[in-house]
Structure formats: C-alpha cells, structure tokens
PDB file of C-alpha atoms and ligand atoms in Angstrom:
ATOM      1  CA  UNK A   1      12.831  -8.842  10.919  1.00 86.00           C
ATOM      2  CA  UNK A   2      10.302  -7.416   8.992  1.00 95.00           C
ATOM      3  CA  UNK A   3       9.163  -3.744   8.863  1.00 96.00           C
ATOM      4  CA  UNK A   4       5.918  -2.596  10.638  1.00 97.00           C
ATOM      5  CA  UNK A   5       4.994   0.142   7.706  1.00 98.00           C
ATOM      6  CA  UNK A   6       1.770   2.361   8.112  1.00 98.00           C
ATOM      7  CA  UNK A   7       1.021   4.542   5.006  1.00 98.00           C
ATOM      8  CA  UNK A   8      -1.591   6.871   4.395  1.00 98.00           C
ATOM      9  CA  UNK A   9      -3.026   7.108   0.526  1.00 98.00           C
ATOM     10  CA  UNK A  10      -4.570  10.500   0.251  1.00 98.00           C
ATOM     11  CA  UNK A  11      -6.106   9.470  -3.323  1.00 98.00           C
ATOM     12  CA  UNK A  12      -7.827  12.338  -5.196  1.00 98.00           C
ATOM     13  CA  UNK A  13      -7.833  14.401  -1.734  1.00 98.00           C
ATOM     14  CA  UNK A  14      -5.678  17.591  -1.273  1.00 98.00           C
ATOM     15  CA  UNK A  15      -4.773  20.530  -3.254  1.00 98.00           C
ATOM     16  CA  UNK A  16      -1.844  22.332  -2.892  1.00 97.00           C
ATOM     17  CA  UNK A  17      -2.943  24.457   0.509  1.00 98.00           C
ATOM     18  CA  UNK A  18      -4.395  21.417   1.772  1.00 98.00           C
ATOM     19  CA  UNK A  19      -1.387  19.220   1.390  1.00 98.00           C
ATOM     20  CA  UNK A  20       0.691  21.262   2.687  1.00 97.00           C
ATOM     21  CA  UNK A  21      -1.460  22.011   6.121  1.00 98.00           C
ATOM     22  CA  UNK A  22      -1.700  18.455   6.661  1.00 98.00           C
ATOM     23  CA  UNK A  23       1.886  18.021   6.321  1.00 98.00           C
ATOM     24  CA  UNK A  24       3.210  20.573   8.877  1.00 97.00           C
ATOM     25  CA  UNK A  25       0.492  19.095  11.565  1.00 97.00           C
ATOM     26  CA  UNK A  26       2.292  15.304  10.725  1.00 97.00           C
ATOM     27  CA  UNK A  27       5.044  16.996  11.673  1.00 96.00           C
ATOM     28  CA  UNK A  28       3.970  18.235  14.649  1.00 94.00           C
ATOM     29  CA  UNK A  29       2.531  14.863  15.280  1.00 89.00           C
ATOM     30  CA  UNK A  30       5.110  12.655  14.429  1.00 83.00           C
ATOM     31  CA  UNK A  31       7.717  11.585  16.742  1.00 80.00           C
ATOM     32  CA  UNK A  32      10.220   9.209  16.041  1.00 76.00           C
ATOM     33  CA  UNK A  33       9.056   5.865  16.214  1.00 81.00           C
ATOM     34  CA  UNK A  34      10.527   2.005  14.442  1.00 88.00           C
ATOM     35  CA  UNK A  35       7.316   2.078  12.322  1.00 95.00           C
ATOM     36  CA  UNK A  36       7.875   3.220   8.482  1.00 97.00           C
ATOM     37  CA  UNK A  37       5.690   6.209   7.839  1.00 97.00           C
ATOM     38  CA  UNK A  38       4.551   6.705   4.328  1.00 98.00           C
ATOM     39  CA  UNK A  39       2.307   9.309   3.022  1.00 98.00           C
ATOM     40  CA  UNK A  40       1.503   9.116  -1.098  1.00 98.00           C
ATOM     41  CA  UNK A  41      -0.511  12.804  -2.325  1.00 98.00           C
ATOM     42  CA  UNK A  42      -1.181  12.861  -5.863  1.00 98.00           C
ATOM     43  CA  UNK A  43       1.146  13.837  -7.992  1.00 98.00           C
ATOM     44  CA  UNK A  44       0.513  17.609  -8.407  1.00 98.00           C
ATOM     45  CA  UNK A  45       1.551  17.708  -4.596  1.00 97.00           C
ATOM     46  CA  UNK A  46       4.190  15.491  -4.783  1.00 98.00           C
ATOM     47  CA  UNK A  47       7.682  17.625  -4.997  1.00 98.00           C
ATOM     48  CA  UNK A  48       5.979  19.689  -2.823  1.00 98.00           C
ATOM     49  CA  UNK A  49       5.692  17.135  -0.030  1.00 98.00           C
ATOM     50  CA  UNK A  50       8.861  15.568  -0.648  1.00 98.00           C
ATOM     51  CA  UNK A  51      11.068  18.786  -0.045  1.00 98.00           C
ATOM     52  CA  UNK A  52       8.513  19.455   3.093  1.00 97.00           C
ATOM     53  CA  UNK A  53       8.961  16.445   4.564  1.00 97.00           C
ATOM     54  CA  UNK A  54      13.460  16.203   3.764  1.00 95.00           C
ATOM     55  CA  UNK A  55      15.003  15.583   6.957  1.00 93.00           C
ATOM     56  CA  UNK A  56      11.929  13.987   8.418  1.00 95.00           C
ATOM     57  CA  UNK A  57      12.007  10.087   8.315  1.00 94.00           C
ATOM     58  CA  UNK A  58       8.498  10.439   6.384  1.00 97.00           C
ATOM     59  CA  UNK A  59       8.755   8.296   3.004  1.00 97.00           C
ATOM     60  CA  UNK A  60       6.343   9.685   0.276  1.00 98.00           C
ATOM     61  CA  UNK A  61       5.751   7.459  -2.293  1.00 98.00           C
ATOM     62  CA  UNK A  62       2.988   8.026  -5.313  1.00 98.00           C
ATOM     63  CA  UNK A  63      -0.367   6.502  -6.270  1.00 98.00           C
ATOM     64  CA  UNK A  64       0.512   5.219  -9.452  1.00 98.00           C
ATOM     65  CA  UNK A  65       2.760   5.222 -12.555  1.00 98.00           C
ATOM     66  CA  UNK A  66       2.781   3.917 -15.936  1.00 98.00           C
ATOM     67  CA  UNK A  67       5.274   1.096 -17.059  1.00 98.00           C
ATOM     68  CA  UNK A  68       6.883   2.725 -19.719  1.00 98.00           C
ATOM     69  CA  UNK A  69      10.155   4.390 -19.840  1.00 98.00           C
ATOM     70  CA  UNK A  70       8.857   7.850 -21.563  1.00 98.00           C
ATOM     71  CA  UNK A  71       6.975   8.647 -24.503  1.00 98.00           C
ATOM     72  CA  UNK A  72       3.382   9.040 -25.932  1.00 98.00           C
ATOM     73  CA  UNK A  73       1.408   8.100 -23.156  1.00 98.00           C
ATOM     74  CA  UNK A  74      -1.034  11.274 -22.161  1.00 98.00           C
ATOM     75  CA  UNK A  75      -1.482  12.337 -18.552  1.00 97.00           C
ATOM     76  CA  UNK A  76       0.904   9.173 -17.149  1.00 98.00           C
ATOM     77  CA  UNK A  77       4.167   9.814 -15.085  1.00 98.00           C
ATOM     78  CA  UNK A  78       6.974   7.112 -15.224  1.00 98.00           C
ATOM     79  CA  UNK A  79       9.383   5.783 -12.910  1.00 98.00           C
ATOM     80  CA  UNK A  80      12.264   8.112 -13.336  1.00 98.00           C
ATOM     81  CA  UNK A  81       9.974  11.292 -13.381  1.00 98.00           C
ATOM     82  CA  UNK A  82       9.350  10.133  -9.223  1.00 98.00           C
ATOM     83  CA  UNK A  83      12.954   8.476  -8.578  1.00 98.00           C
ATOM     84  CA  UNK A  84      13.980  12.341  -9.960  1.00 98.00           C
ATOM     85  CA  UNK A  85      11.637  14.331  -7.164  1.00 98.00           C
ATOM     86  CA  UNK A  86      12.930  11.916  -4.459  1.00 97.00           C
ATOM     87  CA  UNK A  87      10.177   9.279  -4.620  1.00 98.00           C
ATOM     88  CA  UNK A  88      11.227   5.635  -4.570  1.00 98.00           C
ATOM     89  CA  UNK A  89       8.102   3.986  -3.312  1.00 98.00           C
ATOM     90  CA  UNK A  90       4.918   3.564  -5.859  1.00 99.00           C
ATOM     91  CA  UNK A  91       1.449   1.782  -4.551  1.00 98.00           C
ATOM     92  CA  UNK A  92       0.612  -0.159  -7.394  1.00 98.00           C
ATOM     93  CA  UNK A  93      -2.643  -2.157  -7.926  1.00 98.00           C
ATOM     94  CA  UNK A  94      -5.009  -0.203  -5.973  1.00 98.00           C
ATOM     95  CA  UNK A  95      -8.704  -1.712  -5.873  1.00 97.00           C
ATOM     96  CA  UNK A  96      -9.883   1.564  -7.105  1.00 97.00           C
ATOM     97  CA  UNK A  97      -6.915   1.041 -10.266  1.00 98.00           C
ATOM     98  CA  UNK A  98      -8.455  -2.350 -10.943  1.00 97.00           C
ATOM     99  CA  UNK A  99     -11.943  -1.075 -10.699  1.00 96.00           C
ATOM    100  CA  UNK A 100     -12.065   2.091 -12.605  1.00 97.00           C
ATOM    101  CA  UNK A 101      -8.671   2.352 -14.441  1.00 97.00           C
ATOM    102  CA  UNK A 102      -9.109  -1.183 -15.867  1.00 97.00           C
ATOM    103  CA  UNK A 103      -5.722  -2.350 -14.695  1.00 98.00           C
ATOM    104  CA  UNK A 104      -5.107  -6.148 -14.839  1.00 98.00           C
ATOM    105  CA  UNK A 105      -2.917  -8.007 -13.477  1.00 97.00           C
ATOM    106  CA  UNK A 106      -0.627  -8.464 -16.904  1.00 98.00           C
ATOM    107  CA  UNK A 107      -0.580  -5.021 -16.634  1.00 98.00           C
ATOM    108  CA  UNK A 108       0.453  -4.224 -13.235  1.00 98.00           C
ATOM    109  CA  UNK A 109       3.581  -7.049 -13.768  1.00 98.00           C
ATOM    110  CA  UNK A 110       4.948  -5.028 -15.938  1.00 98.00           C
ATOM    111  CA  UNK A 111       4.641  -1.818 -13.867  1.00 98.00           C
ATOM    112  CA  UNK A 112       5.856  -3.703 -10.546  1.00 98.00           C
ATOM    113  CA  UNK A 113       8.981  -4.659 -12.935  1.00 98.00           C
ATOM    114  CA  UNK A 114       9.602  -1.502 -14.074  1.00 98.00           C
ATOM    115  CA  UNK A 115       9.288   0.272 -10.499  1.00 98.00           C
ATOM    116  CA  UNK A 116      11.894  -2.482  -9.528  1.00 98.00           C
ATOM    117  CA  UNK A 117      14.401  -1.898 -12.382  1.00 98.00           C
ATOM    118  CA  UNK A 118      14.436   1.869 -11.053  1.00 98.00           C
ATOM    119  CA  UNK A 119      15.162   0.091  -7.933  1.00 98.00           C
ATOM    120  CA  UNK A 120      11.817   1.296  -6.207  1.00 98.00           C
ATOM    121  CA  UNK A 121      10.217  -0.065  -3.243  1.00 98.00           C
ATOM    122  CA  UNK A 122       6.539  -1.277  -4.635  1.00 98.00           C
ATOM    123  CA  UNK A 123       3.233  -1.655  -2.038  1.00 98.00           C
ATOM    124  CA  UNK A 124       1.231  -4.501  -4.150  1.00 98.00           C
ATOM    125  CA  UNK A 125      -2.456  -3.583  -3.459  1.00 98.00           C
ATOM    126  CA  UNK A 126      -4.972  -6.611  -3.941  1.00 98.00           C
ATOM    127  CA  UNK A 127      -8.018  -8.469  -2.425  1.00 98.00           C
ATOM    128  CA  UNK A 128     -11.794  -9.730  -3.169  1.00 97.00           C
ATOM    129  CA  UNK A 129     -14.579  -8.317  -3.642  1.00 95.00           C
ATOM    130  CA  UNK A 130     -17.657  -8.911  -1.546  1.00 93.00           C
ATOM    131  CA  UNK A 131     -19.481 -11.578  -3.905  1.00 94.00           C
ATOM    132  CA  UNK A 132     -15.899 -13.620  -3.869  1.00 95.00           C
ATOM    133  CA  UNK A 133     -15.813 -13.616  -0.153  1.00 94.00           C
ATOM    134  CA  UNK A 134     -19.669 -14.543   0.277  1.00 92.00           C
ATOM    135  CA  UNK A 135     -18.984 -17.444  -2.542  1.00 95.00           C
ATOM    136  CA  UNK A 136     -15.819 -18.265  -0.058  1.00 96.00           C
ATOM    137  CA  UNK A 137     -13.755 -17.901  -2.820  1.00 96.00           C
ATOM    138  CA  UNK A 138     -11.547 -14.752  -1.019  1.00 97.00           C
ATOM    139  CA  UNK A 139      -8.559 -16.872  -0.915  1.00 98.00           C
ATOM    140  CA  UNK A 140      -8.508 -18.295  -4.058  1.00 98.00           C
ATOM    141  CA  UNK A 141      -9.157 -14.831  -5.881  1.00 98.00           C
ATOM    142  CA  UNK A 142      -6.223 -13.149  -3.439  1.00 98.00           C
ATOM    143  CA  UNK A 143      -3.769 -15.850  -4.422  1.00 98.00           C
ATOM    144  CA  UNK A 144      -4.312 -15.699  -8.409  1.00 98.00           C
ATOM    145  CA  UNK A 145      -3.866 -11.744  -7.843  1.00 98.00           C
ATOM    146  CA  UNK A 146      -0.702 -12.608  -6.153  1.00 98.00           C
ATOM    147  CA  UNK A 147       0.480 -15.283  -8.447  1.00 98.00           C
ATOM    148  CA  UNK A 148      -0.417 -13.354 -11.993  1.00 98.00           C
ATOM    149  CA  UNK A 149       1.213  -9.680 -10.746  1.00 98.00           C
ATOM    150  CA  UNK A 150       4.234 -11.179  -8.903  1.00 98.00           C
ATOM    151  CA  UNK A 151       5.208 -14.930  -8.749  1.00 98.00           C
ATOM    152  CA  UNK A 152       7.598 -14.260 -12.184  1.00 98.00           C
ATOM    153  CA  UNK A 153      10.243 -12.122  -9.656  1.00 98.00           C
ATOM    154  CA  UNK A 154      12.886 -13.684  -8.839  1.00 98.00           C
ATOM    155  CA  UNK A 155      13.892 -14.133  -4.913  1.00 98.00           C
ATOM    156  CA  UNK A 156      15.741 -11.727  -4.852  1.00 98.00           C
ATOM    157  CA  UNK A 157      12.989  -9.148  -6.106  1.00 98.00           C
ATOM    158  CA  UNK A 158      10.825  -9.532  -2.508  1.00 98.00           C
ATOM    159  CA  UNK A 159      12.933  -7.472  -0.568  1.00 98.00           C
ATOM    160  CA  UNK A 160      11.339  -4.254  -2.220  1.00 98.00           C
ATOM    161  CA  UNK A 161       7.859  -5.212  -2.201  1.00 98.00           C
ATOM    162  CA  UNK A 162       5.439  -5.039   0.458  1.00 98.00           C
ATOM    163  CA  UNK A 163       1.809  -6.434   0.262  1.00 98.00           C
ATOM    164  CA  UNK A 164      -1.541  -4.626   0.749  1.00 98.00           C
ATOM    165  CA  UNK A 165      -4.569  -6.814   1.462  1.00 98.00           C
ATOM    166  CA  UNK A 166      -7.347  -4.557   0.766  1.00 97.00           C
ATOM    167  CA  UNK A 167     -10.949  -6.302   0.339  1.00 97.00           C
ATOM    168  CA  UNK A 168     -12.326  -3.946  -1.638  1.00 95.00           C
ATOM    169  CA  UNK A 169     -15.693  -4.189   0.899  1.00 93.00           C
ATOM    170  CA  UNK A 170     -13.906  -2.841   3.286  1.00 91.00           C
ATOM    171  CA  UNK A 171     -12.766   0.032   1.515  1.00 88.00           C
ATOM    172  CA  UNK A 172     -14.491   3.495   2.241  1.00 84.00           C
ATOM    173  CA  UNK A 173     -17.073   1.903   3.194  1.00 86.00           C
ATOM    174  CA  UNK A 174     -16.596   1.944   7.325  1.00 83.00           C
ATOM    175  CA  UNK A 175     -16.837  -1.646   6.841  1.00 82.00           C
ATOM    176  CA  UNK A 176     -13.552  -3.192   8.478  1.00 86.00           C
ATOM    177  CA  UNK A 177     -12.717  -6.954   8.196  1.00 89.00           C
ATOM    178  CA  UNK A 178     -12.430  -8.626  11.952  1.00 94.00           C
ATOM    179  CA  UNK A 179      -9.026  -8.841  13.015  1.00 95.00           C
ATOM    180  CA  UNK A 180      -9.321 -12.298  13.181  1.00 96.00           C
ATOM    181  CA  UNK A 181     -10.567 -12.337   9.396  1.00 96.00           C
ATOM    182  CA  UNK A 182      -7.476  -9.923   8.331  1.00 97.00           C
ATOM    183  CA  UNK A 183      -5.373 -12.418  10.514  1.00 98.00           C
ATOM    184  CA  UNK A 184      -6.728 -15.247   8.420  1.00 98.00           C
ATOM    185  CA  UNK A 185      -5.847 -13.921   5.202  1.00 98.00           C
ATOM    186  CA  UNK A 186      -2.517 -12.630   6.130  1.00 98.00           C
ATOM    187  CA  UNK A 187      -1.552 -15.980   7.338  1.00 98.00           C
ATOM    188  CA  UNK A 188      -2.641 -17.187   4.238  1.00 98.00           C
ATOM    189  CA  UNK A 189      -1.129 -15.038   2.061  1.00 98.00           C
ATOM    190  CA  UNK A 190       2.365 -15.629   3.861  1.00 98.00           C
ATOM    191  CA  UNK A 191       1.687 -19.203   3.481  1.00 98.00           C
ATOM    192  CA  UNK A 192       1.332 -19.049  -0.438  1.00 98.00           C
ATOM    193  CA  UNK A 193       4.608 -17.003  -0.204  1.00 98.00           C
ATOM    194  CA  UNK A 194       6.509 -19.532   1.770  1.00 98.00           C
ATOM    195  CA  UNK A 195       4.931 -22.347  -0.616  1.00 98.00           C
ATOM    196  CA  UNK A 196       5.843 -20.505  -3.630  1.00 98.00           C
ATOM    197  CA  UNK A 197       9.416 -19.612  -2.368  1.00 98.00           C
ATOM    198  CA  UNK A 198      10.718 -19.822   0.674  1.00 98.00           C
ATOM    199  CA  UNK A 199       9.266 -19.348   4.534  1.00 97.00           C
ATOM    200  CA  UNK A 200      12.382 -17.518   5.048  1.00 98.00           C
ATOM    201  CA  UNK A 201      11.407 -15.548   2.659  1.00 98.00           C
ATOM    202  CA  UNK A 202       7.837 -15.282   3.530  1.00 98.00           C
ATOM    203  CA  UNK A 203       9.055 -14.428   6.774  1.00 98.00           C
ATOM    204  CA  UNK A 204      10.439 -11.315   5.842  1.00 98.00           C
ATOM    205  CA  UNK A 205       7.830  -9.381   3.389  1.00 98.00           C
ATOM    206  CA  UNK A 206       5.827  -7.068   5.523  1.00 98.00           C
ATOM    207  CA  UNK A 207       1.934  -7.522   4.994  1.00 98.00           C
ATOM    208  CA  UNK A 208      -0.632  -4.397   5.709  1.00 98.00           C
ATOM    209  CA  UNK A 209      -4.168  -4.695   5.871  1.00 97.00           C
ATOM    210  CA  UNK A 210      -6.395  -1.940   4.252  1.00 96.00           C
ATOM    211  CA  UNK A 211     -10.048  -0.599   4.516  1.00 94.00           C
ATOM    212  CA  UNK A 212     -11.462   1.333   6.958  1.00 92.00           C
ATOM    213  CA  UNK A 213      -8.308   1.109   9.327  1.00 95.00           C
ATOM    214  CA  UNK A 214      -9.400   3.901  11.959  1.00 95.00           C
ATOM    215  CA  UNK A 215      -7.606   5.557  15.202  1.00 94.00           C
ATOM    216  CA  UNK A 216     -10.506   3.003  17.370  1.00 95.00           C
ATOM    217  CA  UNK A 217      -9.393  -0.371  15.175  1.00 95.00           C
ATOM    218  CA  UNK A 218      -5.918  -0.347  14.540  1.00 97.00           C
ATOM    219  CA  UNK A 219      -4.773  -1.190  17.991  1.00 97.00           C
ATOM    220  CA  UNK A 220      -6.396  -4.675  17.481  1.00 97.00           C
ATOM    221  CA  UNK A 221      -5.600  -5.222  13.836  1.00 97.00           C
ATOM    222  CA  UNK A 222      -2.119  -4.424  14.370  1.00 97.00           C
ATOM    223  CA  UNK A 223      -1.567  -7.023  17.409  1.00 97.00           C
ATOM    224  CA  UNK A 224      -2.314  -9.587  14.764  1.00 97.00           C
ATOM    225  CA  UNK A 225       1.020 -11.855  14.443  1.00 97.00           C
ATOM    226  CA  UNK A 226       0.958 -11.613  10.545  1.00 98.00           C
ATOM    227  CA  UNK A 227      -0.549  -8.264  10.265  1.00 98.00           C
ATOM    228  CA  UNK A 228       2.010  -5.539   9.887  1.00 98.00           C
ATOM    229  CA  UNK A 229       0.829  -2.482   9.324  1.00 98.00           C
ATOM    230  CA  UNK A 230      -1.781  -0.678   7.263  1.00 98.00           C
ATOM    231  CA  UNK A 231      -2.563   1.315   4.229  1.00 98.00           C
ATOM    232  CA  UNK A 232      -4.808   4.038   5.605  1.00 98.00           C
ATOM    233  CA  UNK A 233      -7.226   5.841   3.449  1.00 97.00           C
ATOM    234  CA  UNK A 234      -9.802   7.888   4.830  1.00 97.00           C
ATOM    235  CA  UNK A 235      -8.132   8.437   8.275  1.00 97.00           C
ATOM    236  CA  UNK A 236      -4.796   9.757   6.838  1.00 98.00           C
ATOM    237  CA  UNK A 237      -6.131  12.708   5.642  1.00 98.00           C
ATOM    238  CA  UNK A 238      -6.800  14.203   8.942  1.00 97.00           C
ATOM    239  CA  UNK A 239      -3.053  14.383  10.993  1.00 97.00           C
ATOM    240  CA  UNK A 240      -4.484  13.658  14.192  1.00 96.00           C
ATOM    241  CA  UNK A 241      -6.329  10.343  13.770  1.00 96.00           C
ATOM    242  CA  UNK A 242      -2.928   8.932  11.312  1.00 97.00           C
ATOM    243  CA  UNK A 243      -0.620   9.694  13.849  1.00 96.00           C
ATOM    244  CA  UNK A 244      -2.956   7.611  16.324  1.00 96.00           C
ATOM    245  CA  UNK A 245      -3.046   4.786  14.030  1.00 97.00           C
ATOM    246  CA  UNK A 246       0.894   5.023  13.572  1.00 96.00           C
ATOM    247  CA  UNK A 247       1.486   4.993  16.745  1.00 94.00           C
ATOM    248  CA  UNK A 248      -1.145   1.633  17.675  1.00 93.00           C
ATOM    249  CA  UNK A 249       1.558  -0.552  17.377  1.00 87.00           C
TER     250      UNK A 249
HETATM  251  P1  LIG B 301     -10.215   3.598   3.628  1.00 68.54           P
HETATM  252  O1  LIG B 301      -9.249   3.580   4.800  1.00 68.54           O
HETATM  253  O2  LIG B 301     -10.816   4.944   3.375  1.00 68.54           O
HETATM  254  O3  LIG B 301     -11.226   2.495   3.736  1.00 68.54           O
HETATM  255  O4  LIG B 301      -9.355   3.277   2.318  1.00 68.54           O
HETATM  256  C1  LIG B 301      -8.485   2.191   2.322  1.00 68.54           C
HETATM  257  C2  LIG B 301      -7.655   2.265   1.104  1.00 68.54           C
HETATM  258  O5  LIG B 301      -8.138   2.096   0.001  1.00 68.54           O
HETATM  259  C3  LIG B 301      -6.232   2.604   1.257  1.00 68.54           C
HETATM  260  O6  LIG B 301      -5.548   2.437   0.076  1.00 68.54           O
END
C-alpha cells in the first residue's frame, strides 16, 4: 500500500523564533494519524526543528542539497551534512529550483542519486508551466521531466522516492488545478511509471499534488484515487490550516 504523505515546504519563510512557534503549535495540533507528516524549514532552522520535533512522528526533510560529497562549493550543504542532523528526506526539483536556481534535469539526476546513495528518501518536484498546459503539451513536458531526472534508477531505487506534481501555475498563485485535472495527471503519471517499469511498481510510489493546496480544497483533491497527498506551501506556514489539510484525508 502506498503512503498518504502531506508535507509542508516553508521555503524562505521562518527565522529562528518563528520556526520554532510554529513547531510547538504542530504539536499541539498534531495527533496521531496513518498520514506521513513532513515539514522541510530552511536549513538555518533545521537541527533546530529536528531535535524539537524527536519523539514526534514529524519527518523534517530539507529544501535542497548539492550533489557533491564535500568540497568547494560556496553556500551548498550535502547529503551527509542532513543524514548527520537527523534528516533523511530532501525535496529536490522544486519549480522555484528550476526557475531561479537554473537546475536541469541532468543536474537534479545526479542529486536524486546522491540523496539515494546516503540512503535518503527523495520528493521529486516537477510539472508545466502555464504556456505548456494552454499548448496541451502538460503531459508531454511532465513525462520528459520524469524520464530525464529519474528513469536511469533501477527498480529497486522507487521505493525512496515520492513524486510532486506541481504546475508551476498553480503555485502561490491561489490558482489550484481541478481535482479532476490533478486526477488526470496523476493517473498519467502512474501510467508512464507502470509503462516504464512495472504497474506493481507504479502501484506503490505515492504521488502528491502541489499549488495552492488549502484547508477548503484538500478534502476534494485528496479523495482523488491517484492523488496521495500534497506538498503544501503557503498553508503550512500557519499550524492551524496544515493540520486541517493533514487531517482531509
Ligand atoms: P503554494 O501551496 O503556496 O501554492 O506552494 C506550493 C509549493 O510550491 C509547495 O512546494
């Protein structure tokens, strides 16, 4: 069975003081529930959160990271700087990476196999942008994404990756897709898994929908067959409305 996973990227949001408020009220909020909670602050928060959140079934997991092992590579954290603090999840491939960060595909294969040889769990960001979708090219564009980042693993690889499907119109914009759109896609995208490897396989990677996922929407999303779970932005900065959304399903 696959997971139902909702996690909340806080992006360039938070300092210290703020991190660490919005932390104890999760905690207040959260109750136990068979949905993986995630929460990824930037990195100057990160220990921080981790050793707040120890004994909690809260994962953290981090924004970014670079692909190499160590050395001369200014203002980048690698794999074994997180595994050290206690993170073993990395969101790789954000929109927002792509966009303004210039990170390719090539690139992000290389950081997806180096999160996996320090035996991390990786949440694959991708998705169109607005002109690919009004050209009704959305599927084609999500698929190459897929293909060019991820379609060198081996089998065995999928059981520590999780997909994001994030159209980058939707994104901060309030602009959600339908349900039945997100539905689409994720069906898709499962389908290009199952062609590529197996539908056993397929079966078993856990796909989340991102942009604009609110406290009022996720209900809906999440009753989507092949939609499980989201990667909140905006809404998981404020405690209340991300323990709503975790708890749509
Ligand atoms: P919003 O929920 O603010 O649209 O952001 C989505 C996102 O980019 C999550 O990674």
């Amino acid at each position: 069975m696959r997971k139902q996973i909702v996690a909340g990227n806080w992006k360039m949001n938070n300092d210290y003081v703020d991190s660490e408020l919005l932390i104890s009220k999760l905690l207040e909020h959260h109750h136990h529930s068979t949905t993986d909670v995630i929460v990824a602050p930037p990195f100057t928060n990160i220990l921080a959160v981790t050793n707040s959140l120890k004994g909690s079934s809260i994962a953290v997991a981090a924004q970014n990271m670079h692909y190499a092992e160590s050395g001369a590579f200014t203002g980048e954290v690698s794999a074994s700087m997180l595994t050290s603090v206690g993170v073993h999840t990395v969101i790789l491939g954000h929109s927002e990476r792509r966009a303004y960060f210039n990170e390719t595909d090539a690139l992000l294969a290389k950081k997806v196999d180096t999160a996996l040889a320090h035996d991390m769990r990786v949440i694959f960001c991708f998705g169109e942008e607005l002109a690919d979708r009004k050209a009704g090219n959305e599927n084609e564009v999500v698929a190459s994404q897929i293909k060019n980042a991820l379609f060198h693993l081996p089998a065995s690889a999928w059981s520590q990756i999780v997909l994001a499907y994030e159209p980058v119109w939707a994104i901060g914009t309030g602009e959600t897709a339908t349900p039945d759109q997100a539905q689409d896609m994720h069906a898709f995208i499962r389908k290009t898994l199952a062609d590529q490897y197996s539908s056993a396989l397929a079966d078993e990677v856990s796909i989340l929908y991102g942009g604009s996922v609110k406290s009022a929407n996720a209900k809906e999303i999440f009753s989507k067959p092949d939609v499980d779970g989201g990667l909140i932005g905006g809404a998981a900065l404020d405690a209340e409305h991300f323990s709503a959304i975790v708890n749509s399903f």
